[in-house]
Tab-separated table of C-alpha atoms in Angstrom:
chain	number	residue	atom	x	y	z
A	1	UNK	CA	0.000	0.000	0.000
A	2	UNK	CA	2.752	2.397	0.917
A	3	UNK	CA	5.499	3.048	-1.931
A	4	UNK	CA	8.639	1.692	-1.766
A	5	UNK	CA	10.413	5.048	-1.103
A	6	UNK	CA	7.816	5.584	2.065
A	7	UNK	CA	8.507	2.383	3.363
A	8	UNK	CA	12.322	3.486	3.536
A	9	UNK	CA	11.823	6.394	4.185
A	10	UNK	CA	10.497	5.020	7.354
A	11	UNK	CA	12.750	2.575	7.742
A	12	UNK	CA	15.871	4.999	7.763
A	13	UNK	CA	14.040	7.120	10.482
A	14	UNK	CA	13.761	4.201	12.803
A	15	UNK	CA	17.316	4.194	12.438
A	16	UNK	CA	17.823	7.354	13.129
A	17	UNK	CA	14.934	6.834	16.074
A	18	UNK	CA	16.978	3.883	17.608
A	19	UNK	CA	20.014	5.585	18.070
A	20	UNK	CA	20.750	8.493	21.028
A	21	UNK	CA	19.358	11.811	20.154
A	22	UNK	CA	22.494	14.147	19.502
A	23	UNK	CA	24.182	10.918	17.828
A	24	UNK	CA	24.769	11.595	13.819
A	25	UNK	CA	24.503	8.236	12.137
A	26	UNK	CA	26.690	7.549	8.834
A	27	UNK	CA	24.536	7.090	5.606
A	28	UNK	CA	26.297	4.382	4.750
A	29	UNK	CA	25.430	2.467	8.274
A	30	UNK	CA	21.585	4.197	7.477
A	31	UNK	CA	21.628	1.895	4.404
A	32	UNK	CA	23.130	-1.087	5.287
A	33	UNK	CA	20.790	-1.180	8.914
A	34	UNK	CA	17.898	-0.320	7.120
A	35	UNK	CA	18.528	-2.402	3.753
A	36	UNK	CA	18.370	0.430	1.525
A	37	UNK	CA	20.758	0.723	-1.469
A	38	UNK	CA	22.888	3.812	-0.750
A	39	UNK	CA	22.052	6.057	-3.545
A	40	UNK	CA	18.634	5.961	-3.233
A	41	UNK	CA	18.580	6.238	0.552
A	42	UNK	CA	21.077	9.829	-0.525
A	43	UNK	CA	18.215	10.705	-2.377
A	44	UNK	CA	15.200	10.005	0.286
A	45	UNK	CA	17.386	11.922	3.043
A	46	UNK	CA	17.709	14.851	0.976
A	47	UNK	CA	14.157	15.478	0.686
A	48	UNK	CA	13.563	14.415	4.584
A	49	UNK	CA	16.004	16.885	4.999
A	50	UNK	CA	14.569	19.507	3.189
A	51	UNK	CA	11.208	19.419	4.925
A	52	UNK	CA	12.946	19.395	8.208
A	53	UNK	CA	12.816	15.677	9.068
A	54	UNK	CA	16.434	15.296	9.642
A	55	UNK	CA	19.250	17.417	10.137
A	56	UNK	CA	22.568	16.594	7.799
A	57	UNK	CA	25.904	17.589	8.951
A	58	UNK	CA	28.745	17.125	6.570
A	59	UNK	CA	32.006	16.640	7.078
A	60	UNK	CA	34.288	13.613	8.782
A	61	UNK	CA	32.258	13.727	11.707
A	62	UNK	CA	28.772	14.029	10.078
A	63	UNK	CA	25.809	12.145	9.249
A	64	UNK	CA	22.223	12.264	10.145
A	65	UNK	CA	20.271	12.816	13.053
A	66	UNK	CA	16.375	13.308	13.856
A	67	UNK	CA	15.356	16.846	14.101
A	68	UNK	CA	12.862	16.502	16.139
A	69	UNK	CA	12.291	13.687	18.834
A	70	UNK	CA	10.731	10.434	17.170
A	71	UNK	CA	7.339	11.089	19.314
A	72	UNK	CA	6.670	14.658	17.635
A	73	UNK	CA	7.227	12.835	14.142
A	74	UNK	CA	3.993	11.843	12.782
A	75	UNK	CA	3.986	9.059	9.783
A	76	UNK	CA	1.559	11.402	7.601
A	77	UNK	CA	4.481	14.228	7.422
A	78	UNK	CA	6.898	11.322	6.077
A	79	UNK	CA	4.586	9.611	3.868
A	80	UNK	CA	2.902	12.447	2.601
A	81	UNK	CA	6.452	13.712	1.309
A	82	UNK	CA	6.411	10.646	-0.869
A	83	UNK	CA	2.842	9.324	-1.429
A	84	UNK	CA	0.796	11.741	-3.346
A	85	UNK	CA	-2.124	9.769	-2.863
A	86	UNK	CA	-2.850	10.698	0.566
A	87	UNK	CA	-2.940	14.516	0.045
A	88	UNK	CA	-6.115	15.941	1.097
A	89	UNK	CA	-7.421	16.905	-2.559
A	90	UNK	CA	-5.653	14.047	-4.644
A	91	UNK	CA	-7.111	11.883	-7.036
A	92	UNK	CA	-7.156	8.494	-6.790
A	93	UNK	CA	-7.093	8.031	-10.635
A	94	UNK	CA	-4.316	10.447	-11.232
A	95	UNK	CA	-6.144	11.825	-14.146
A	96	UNK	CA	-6.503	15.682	-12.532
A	97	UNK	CA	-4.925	17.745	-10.290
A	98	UNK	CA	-7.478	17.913	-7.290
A	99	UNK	CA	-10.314	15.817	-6.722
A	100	UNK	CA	-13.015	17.049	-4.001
A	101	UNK	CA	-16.993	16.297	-3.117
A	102	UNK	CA	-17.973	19.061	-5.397
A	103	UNK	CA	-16.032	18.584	-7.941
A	104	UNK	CA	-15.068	14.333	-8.102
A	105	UNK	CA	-13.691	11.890	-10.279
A	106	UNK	CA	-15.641	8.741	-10.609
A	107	UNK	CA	-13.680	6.845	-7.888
A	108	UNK	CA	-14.059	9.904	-5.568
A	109	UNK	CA	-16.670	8.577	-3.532
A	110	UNK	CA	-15.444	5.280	-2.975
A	111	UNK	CA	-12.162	5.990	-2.342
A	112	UNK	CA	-12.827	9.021	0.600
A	113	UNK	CA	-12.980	6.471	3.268
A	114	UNK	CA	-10.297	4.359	2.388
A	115	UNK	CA	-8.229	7.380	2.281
A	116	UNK	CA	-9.699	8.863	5.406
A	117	UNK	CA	-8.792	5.603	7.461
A	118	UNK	CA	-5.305	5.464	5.945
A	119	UNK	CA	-4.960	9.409	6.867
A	120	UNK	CA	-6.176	8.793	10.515
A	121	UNK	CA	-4.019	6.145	10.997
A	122	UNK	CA	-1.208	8.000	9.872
A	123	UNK	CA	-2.002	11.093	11.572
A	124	UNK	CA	-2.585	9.377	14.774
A	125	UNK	CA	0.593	7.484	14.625
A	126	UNK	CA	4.027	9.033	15.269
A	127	UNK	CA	7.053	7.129	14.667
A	128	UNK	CA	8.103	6.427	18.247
A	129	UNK	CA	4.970	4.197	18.228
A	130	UNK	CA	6.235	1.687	15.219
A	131	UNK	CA	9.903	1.659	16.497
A	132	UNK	CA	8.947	-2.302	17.382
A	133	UNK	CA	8.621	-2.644	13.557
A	134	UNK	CA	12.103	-4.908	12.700
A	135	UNK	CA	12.947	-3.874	9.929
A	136	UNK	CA	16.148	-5.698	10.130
A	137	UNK	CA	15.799	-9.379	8.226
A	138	UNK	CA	16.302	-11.889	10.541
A	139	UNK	CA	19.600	-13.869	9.377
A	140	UNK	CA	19.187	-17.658	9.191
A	141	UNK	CA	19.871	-19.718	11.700
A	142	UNK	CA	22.989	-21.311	11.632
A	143	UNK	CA	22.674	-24.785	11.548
A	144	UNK	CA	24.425	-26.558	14.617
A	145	UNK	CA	26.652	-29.525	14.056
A	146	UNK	CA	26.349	-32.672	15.426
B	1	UNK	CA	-1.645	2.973	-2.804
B	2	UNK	CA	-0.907	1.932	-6.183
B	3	UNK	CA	1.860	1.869	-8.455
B	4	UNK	CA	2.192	4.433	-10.897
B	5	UNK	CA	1.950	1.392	-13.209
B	6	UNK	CA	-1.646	-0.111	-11.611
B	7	UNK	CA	-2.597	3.498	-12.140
B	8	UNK	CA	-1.948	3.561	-16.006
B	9	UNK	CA	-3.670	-0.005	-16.163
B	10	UNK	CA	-6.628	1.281	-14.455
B	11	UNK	CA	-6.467	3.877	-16.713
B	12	UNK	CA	-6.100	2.395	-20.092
B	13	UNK	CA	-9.059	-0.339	-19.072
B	14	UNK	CA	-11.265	2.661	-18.680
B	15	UNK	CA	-10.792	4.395	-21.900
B	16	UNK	CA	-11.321	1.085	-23.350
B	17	UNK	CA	-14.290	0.902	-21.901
B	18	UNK	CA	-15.414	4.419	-22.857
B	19	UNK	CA	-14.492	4.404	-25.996
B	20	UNK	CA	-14.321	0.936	-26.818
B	21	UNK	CA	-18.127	-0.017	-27.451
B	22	UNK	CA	-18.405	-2.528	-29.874
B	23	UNK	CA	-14.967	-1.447	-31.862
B	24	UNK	CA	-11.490	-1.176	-31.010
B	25	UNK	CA	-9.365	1.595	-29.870
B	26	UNK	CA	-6.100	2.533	-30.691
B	27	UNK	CA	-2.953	2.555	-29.028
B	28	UNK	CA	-2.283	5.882	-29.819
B	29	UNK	CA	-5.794	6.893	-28.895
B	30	UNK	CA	-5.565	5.126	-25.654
B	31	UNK	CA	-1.821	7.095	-25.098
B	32	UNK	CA	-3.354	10.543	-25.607
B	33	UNK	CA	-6.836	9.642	-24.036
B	34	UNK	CA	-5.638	8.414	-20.567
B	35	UNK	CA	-2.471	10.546	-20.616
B	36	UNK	CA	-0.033	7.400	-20.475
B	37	UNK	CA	3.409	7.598	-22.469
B	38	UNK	CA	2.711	5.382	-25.661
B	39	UNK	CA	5.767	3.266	-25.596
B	40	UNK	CA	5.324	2.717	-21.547
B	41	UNK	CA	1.159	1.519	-22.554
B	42	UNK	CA	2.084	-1.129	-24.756
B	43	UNK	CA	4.144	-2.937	-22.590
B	44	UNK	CA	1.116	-2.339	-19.814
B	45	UNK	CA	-1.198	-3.652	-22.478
B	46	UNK	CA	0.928	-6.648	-23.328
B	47	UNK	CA	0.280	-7.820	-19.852
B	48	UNK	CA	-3.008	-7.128	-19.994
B	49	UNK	CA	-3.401	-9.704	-23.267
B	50	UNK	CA	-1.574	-11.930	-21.401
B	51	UNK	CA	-3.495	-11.948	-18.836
B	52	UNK	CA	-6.737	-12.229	-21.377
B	53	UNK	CA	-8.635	-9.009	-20.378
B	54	UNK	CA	-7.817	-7.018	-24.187
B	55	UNK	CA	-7.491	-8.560	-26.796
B	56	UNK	CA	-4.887	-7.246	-29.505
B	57	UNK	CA	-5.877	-6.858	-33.162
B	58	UNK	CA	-3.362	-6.096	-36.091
B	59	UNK	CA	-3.539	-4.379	-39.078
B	60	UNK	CA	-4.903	-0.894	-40.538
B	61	UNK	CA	-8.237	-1.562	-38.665
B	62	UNK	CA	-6.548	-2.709	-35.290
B	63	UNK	CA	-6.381	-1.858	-31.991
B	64	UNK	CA	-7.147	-2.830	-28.795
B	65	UNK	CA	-10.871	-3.918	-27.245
B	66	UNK	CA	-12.028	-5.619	-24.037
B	67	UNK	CA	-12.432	-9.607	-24.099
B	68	UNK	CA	-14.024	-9.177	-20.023
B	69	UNK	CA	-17.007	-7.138	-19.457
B	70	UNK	CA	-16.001	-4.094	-17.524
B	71	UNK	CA	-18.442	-5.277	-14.489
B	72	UNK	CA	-16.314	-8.050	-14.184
B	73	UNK	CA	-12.892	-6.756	-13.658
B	74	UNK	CA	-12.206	-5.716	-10.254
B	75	UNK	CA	-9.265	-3.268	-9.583
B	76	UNK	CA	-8.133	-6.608	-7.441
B	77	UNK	CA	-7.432	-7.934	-11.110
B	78	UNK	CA	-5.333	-5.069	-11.914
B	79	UNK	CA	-3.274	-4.067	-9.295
B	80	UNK	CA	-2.499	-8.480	-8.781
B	81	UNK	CA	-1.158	-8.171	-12.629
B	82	UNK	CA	0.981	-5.117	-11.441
B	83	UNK	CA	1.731	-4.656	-8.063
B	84	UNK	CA	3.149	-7.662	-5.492
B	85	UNK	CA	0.452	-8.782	-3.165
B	86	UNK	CA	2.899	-8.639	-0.436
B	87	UNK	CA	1.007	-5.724	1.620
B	88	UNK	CA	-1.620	-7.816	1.626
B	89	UNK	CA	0.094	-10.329	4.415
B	90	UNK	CA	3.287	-8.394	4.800
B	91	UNK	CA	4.181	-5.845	7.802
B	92	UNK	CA	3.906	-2.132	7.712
B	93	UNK	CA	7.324	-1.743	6.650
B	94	UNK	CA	7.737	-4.628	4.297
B	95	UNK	CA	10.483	-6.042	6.578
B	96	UNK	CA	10.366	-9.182	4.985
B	97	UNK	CA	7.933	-11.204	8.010
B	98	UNK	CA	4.605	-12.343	7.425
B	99	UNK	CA	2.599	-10.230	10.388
B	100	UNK	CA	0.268	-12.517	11.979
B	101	UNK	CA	-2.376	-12.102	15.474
B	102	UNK	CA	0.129	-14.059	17.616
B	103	UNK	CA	3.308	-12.528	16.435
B	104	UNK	CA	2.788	-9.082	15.369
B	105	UNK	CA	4.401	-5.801	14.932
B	106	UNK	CA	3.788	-2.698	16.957
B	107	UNK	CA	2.094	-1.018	13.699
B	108	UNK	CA	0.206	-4.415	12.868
B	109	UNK	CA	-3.184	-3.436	14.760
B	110	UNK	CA	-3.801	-0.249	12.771
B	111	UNK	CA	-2.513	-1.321	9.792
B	112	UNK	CA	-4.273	-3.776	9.320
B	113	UNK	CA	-8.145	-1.548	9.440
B	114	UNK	CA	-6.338	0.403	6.651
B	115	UNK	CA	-5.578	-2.865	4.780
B	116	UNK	CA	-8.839	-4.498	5.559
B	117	UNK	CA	-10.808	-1.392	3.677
B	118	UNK	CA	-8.572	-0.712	0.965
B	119	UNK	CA	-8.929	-4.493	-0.383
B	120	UNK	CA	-12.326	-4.192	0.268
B	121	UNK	CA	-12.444	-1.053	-1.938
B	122	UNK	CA	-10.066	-3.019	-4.404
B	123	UNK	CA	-12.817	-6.095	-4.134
B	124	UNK	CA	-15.669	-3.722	-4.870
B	125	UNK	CA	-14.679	-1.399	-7.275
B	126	UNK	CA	-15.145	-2.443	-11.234
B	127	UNK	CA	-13.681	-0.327	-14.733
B	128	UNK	CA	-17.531	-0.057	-15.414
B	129	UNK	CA	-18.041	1.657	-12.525
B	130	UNK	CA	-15.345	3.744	-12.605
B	131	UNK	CA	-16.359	4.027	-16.701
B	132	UNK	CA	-19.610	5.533	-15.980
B	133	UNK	CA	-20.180	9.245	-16.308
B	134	UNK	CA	-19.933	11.167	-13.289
B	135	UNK	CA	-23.663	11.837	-12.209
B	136	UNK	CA	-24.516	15.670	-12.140
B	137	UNK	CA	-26.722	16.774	-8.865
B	138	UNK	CA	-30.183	17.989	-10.448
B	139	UNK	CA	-30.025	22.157	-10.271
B	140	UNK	CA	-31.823	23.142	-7.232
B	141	UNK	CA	-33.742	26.449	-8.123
B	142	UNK	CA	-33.907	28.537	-5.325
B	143	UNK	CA	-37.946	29.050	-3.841
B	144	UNK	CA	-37.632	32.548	-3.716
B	145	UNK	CA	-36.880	32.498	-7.650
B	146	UNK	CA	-39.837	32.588	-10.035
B	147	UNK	CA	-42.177	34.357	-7.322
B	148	UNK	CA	-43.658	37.705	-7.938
B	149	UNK	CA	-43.115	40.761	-5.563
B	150	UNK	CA	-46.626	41.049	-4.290
């Protein structure tokens, strides 16, 4: 349901989430915890960046960091950065630029309520609350010899 | 929700229905039509005649028509063609565990409402409906209108 770039997205802010709050973490640790490949987690963490998700410091002590504490980060502000589809005048069809009551596509109806869960459980939820998510694969188990 | 591919499919299986009727439609009708790029549409199309919903016609008086009825495909149809059905069982994150009642994540309880109603929508929803024309709310003319000052 969520794209691909949400869902790491979210990923790289547990991360971030998981780690102690002045702590800068190293993109390339971001993308190997979280399972990201590196240039598209670069990507991602320069738009979470610029909407004041993260803070980037450069340099031979930098990395990234959470601006804000995890439980003042709400899921909507990260998945709406990626997920058109749950602005609050998009169209489900893609075929026009704002879709409302008055003025609605022929899915419109339909799909207000499956948007207006989605929205209220993303509103309600802040990312503090899914840190129990592993997003880490679990590595098989090695097999013990006889 | 769905991919930007699902999207186009959903797309494209409308216009066919719209303009489709009895005939068939061209590709580069359907391209301009439902605002897909032509060259990304015919590989969308190709899986739809795979997958036996359109059927293909050559030639001069080609194109592309419907082989289902439009009540009959579900946006379940498209978006299995197109998208993984991995969200359907998967966690939140797509961490790569199937999230179940007795061994859940901490996101799996409200996910799961938002999963629940979105395949439901999926289920429910068909091209024709999506096809039809947008009913227009009868013009309410005001009471006052029409009376004479007395």
């Amino acid at each position: 349901m969520l794209s691909t770039t949400a869902q790491y997205a979210l990923r790289a802010l547990l991360v971030l989430a998981s780690e102690p709050a002045e702590r800068l973490v190293l993109g390339k640790d971001m993308a190997r915890l979280a399972q990201i490949p590196g240039n598209y987690l670069s990507k991602i963490m320069i738009t979470m960046a610029a909407a004041g998700l993260v803070e980037a410091t450069r340099g031979s002590n930098g990395g990234y960091r959470l601006s804000r504490p995890a439980d003042q980060i709400h899921l909507i502000e990260v998945v709406g950065l990626f997920d058109r589809q749950v602005a609050p005048k998009s169209c489900f069809l893609g075929v026009r630029t704002e879709c409302s009551d008055c003025d609605p596509c022929t899915a419109h109806m339909a799909w207000k309520s499956v948007k207006a869960e989605l929205v209220h459980f993303l509103e309600g939820t802040t990312l503090d609350k899914i840190s129990g998510v592993p997003f880490k694969r679990a590595r098989p188990a090695k097999r013990k010899t006889v | 929700m769905l991919s930007a591919t699902a999207e186009h499919a959903v797309r494209a299986l409308i216009q066919l229905a719209v303009l489709g009727g009895n005939g068939s439609v061209t590709g580069k009708q359907l391209s301009c039509t439902a605002g897909i790029p032509p060259n990304y549409l015919s590989k969308i199309l190709c899986l739809l005649g795979h997958a036996g919903m359109i059927h293909a016609t050559r030639g001069s008086h080609g194109g592309y028509q419907l082989v289902w009825d439009a009540a009959h495909i579900r946006l379940t149809d498209v978006v299995n063609l197109f998208d993984h059905a991995r969200w359907r069982k998967g966690c939140f994150l797509d961490c790569g565990r199937d999230c179940k009642e007795a061994d859940q994540c901490a996101a799996h309880s409200g996910w799961q409402e938002c999963r629940d109603v979105f395949e439901r929508f999926l289920d429910r929803t068909t091209i024709a409906a999506l096809a039809a024309p947008i009913p227009v709310p009868p013009l309410v003319t005001p009471q006052w209108k029409g009376r004479r000052a007395s």
